[in-house]
Amino acid sequence: MTAALQVRGLTAGYGAVPVLRDLDLDVPPRMVVAVLGANGAGKTTLLRALTGGALTSSGQITYGGHDLSRVAVSDLVRLGIAHVPEGRAVITDLTVDENLRLGGLWRDDRKAQRQDLSRVYDLFEPLARRRSYPGHLLSGGERQMLGIGRALMSRPTLMLLDEPSLGLAPQTTAAIMALLATLRDDQGISVLLVEQNVGGALSIADRAVVLSLGRVVVSTTPQELAGDDRARHAYLGY
Ligand code: ATP
């Protein structure tokens, strides 16, 4: 079941000085929300605050009504939340197949897992050809596919992605963006998409949120943001 992610008044960081300040954000069901902003704006910290990797000093984060501050990080996946961190977190000593199976470890439905695995291989043909390769032999694009594929193995309803386009060729980036749009449209998966690649993210997003110095400075539609020269110059540098 898809649900809404709701963040209210979130103040979070790593020590005494907060990185995020009084931040509100919504990811409605079946929507892609792009989080944009310059280096250091707090985008990664936002994903970490959602997944237990940053200290929250105040505020509320709920998913489908569940207070995430009361959910162990290892249980987020049971609520349908899958995190694809920056750098893809591929386990380089394990094969593609082993990495993918890790994503379904918590499930006890073996048959459905096998079906999901073949679905991931259908989706990512390069991974199917390299299923017995160790992670370290994969290209950047293949690692990104593997990170997303592993997340899909947990049957998520919400995916949190940190810069999936980082280091990828434009064509591969376009393919990853198109895939995220398909996951939303066909499977109803919601996506919180942190990106430096503004064009790529806006091409599929339903909403765009711009962070600056840990605050939300713009929350709008991709169309309005694309037409807002002042905001683009001030916060996105183009
Ligand atoms: P980038 O696109 O460069 O990753 P970002 O928008 O994701 O930028 P964050 O990585 O969230 O930004 O960083 C926001 C601020 O938090 C920066 O000032 C950064 O130096 C600081 N920061 C990030 N990680 C840590 C950490 N582990 N400990 C202390 N400070 C941190």
XYZ file of C-alpha atoms and ligand atoms in Angstrom:
269
model
C 0.000 0.000 0.000
C 1.410 3.348 -0.934
C 1.432 5.994 1.759
C 2.433 9.580 2.272
C 5.732 10.665 3.741
C 5.288 13.735 5.889
C 8.097 15.778 7.407
C 7.216 18.608 9.774
C 9.520 21.091 11.470
C 12.571 18.882 11.044
C 15.752 20.225 12.574
C 18.643 17.790 12.183
C 22.405 17.525 11.744
C 25.443 15.834 13.201
C 26.343 17.872 16.249
C 25.494 21.062 18.025
C 24.906 23.097 14.859
C 21.926 21.862 12.860
C 22.225 21.331 9.105
C 18.477 21.224 8.443
C 16.293 23.852 10.014
C 12.554 23.655 10.546
C 12.028 21.722 7.339
C 8.599 20.667 6.019
C 8.289 18.220 3.132
C 5.640 15.932 1.690
C 5.955 12.983 -0.633
C 2.383 12.050 -1.546
C 1.659 8.500 -2.730
C 2.629 7.708 -6.336
C 4.637 10.858 -6.812
C 8.232 11.728 -7.596
C 9.463 14.637 -5.468
C 12.811 16.087 -6.530
C 15.010 17.674 -3.849
C 17.464 20.086 -5.439
C 20.036 22.556 -4.178
C 23.713 23.471 -4.232
C 26.505 21.395 -2.682
C 26.161 21.444 1.073
C 22.512 22.545 1.030
C 21.582 19.547 3.175
C 20.090 17.117 0.659
C 22.031 14.062 1.803
C 21.474 15.021 5.421
C 17.727 15.021 4.746
C 17.890 11.421 3.493
C 20.049 10.493 6.471
C 17.587 12.106 8.871
C 14.845 9.987 7.295
C 16.848 6.780 7.598
C 18.476 7.174 10.977
C 21.895 8.458 9.886
C 21.642 12.014 11.210
C 20.662 13.292 14.609
C 17.198 14.782 14.786
C 16.830 17.470 17.379
C 13.195 18.280 16.707
C 10.362 17.727 14.306
C 8.265 14.848 13.125
C 8.656 12.346 10.311
C 5.796 10.001 9.513
C 5.171 7.474 6.778
C 1.622 6.240 6.428
C 1.024 7.541 9.928
C 3.995 5.640 11.444
C 6.341 7.854 13.421
C 9.720 7.006 11.894
C 11.608 8.128 14.989
C 10.105 5.088 16.715
C 11.028 2.671 13.938
C 14.412 0.894 13.984
C 16.396 1.582 10.802
C 16.363 -2.137 10.012
C 12.556 -2.073 10.105
C 12.108 0.796 7.627
C 12.152 -1.773 4.851
C 9.154 -3.548 6.422
C 7.240 -0.280 6.186
C 8.046 -0.188 2.466
C 10.898 2.321 2.555
C 14.025 1.571 0.520
C 17.112 3.796 0.587
C 19.521 3.903 -2.356
C 22.418 5.888 -0.893
C 24.905 8.008 -2.795
C 27.693 5.810 -4.155
C 25.146 3.005 -4.531
C 26.490 0.916 -1.636
C 27.129 -2.086 -3.830
C 28.992 -4.793 -1.929
C 31.936 -5.176 -4.223
C 33.032 -8.660 -3.066
C 29.595 -10.123 -3.679
C 28.204 -11.017 -7.077
C 25.385 -9.124 -8.736
C 23.040 -11.971 -7.854
C 24.118 -12.006 -4.198
C 23.768 -8.237 -3.952
C 20.236 -8.429 -5.306
C 19.244 -11.272 -2.989
C 20.400 -9.191 -0.038
C 17.578 -6.768 -0.811
C 15.017 -9.497 -0.167
C 16.715 -11.069 2.858
C 14.098 -9.979 5.345
C 11.282 -11.565 3.302
C 10.200 -15.155 3.829
C 8.384 -15.642 0.518
C 11.045 -17.488 -1.486
C 8.939 -18.026 -4.586
C 7.902 -14.382 -4.852
C 11.522 -13.372 -4.327
C 12.591 -15.507 -7.255
C 9.913 -13.827 -9.372
C 11.082 -10.401 -8.241
C 14.669 -11.310 -9.053
C 13.770 -12.258 -12.599
C 11.714 -9.054 -12.883
C 14.783 -7.023 -11.861
C 16.834 -8.856 -14.492
C 14.133 -8.118 -17.087
C 14.299 -4.469 -16.097
C 18.096 -4.293 -16.123
C 19.367 -6.405 -18.945
C 23.086 -5.545 -18.331
C 22.747 -6.989 -14.816
C 21.248 -10.200 -16.171
C 24.305 -10.674 -18.359
C 26.616 -10.087 -15.383
C 24.754 -11.876 -12.633
C 27.819 -13.844 -11.496
C 30.218 -10.891 -11.742
C 31.553 -9.424 -8.500
C 30.354 -5.883 -7.804
C 33.785 -4.349 -8.317
C 33.753 -5.259 -12.020
C 30.610 -3.219 -12.709
C 30.513 0.187 -14.377
C 29.035 3.202 -12.610
C 25.755 2.815 -14.460
C 25.553 -0.889 -13.653
C 26.233 -0.189 -9.979
C 23.428 2.331 -9.999
C 21.115 -0.232 -11.567
C 22.207 -2.738 -8.921
C 21.474 -0.268 -6.110
C 17.999 0.342 -7.489
C 17.461 -3.346 -8.243
C 18.409 -4.303 -4.709
C 15.972 -1.727 -3.364
C 13.235 -3.151 -5.597
C 13.867 -6.619 -4.122
C 12.386 -5.326 -0.874
C 9.117 -4.457 -2.680
C 9.218 -0.812 -1.610
C 6.362 1.649 -1.748
C 8.744 4.587 -1.244
C 12.264 4.852 -2.631
C 14.766 7.395 -1.349
C 17.499 8.015 -3.896
C 20.642 10.066 -3.395
C 22.009 11.394 -6.697
C 21.411 8.363 -8.883
C 22.826 10.274 -11.881
C 26.200 10.955 -10.234
C 29.016 10.054 -12.613
C 26.722 8.588 -15.248
C 26.681 9.315 -18.977
C 23.666 11.417 -20.096
C 22.063 8.432 -21.832
C 22.334 6.251 -18.725
C 20.957 9.067 -16.583
C 17.997 9.423 -18.937
C 17.370 5.667 -18.717
C 17.455 5.730 -14.896
C 15.042 8.699 -14.810
C 12.694 6.953 -17.229
C 12.798 3.847 -15.051
C 11.845 5.828 -11.940
C 8.904 7.321 -13.813
C 7.838 3.825 -14.876
C 8.061 2.529 -11.309
C 5.775 5.361 -10.236
C 3.324 4.952 -13.104
C 3.141 1.148 -13.225
C 3.822 0.104 -9.641
C 2.686 3.195 -7.767
C 6.067 3.610 -6.062
C 6.743 7.054 -4.596
C 10.202 8.515 -5.001
C 12.133 11.110 -3.057
C 14.844 11.993 -5.539
C 17.858 13.996 -4.392
C 19.674 15.289 -7.453
C 22.317 17.705 -8.689
C 21.149 16.945 -12.204
C 18.306 19.457 -12.238
C 17.170 18.786 -15.811
C 17.033 15.040 -15.317
C 15.136 15.274 -12.056
C 12.651 17.873 -13.289
C 11.939 15.803 -16.406
C 10.115 13.208 -14.279
C 9.252 14.972 -11.008
C 5.713 15.849 -9.933
C 7.006 18.317 -7.338
C 10.291 20.150 -6.878
C 11.741 21.271 -3.571
C 14.849 23.457 -3.412
C 17.011 23.489 -0.289
C 19.419 26.271 0.609
C 21.443 26.288 3.837
C 19.238 23.573 5.248
C 15.922 25.296 4.602
C 13.224 24.793 1.997
C 13.351 27.933 -0.137
C 11.142 26.779 -3.017
C 8.424 24.123 -3.158
C 6.607 24.073 -6.456
C 5.905 22.228 -9.695
C 8.775 21.438 -12.089
C 7.111 23.656 -14.707
C 7.000 26.669 -12.398
C 10.562 26.140 -11.238
C 11.784 25.866 -14.835
C 10.091 29.223 -15.539
C 11.330 30.933 -12.373
C 14.588 32.553 -13.521
C 15.224 34.213 -10.174
C 15.015 30.991 -8.167
C 17.037 29.069 -10.724
C 19.824 31.667 -10.737
C 19.837 32.079 -6.971
C 19.738 28.455 -5.870
C 20.546 26.214 -8.804
C 23.174 28.283 -10.582
C 21.790 28.328 -14.100
P 26.234 17.435 -1.779
O 25.420 17.578 -2.995
O 27.584 18.059 -1.887
O 26.266 16.034 -1.229
P 24.211 18.084 0.140
O 23.182 19.076 -0.223
O 23.846 16.639 0.071
O 25.514 18.358 -0.698
P 24.983 17.503 2.835
O 25.908 16.397 2.423
O 23.704 17.137 3.475
O 24.693 18.449 1.604
O 25.818 18.467 3.785
C 25.222 19.572 4.463
C 26.191 20.085 5.520
O 26.406 19.077 6.506
C 27.552 20.452 4.954
O 27.945 21.651 5.577
C 28.433 19.304 5.394
O 29.752 19.740 5.605
C 27.791 18.845 6.690
N 27.993 17.412 6.929
C 27.679 16.422 6.072
N 27.958 15.212 6.607
C 28.476 15.448 7.839
C 28.954 14.622 8.918
N 28.944 13.297 8.821
N 29.396 15.231 10.044
C 29.386 16.589 10.153
N 28.938 17.423 9.188
C 28.491 16.872 8.054
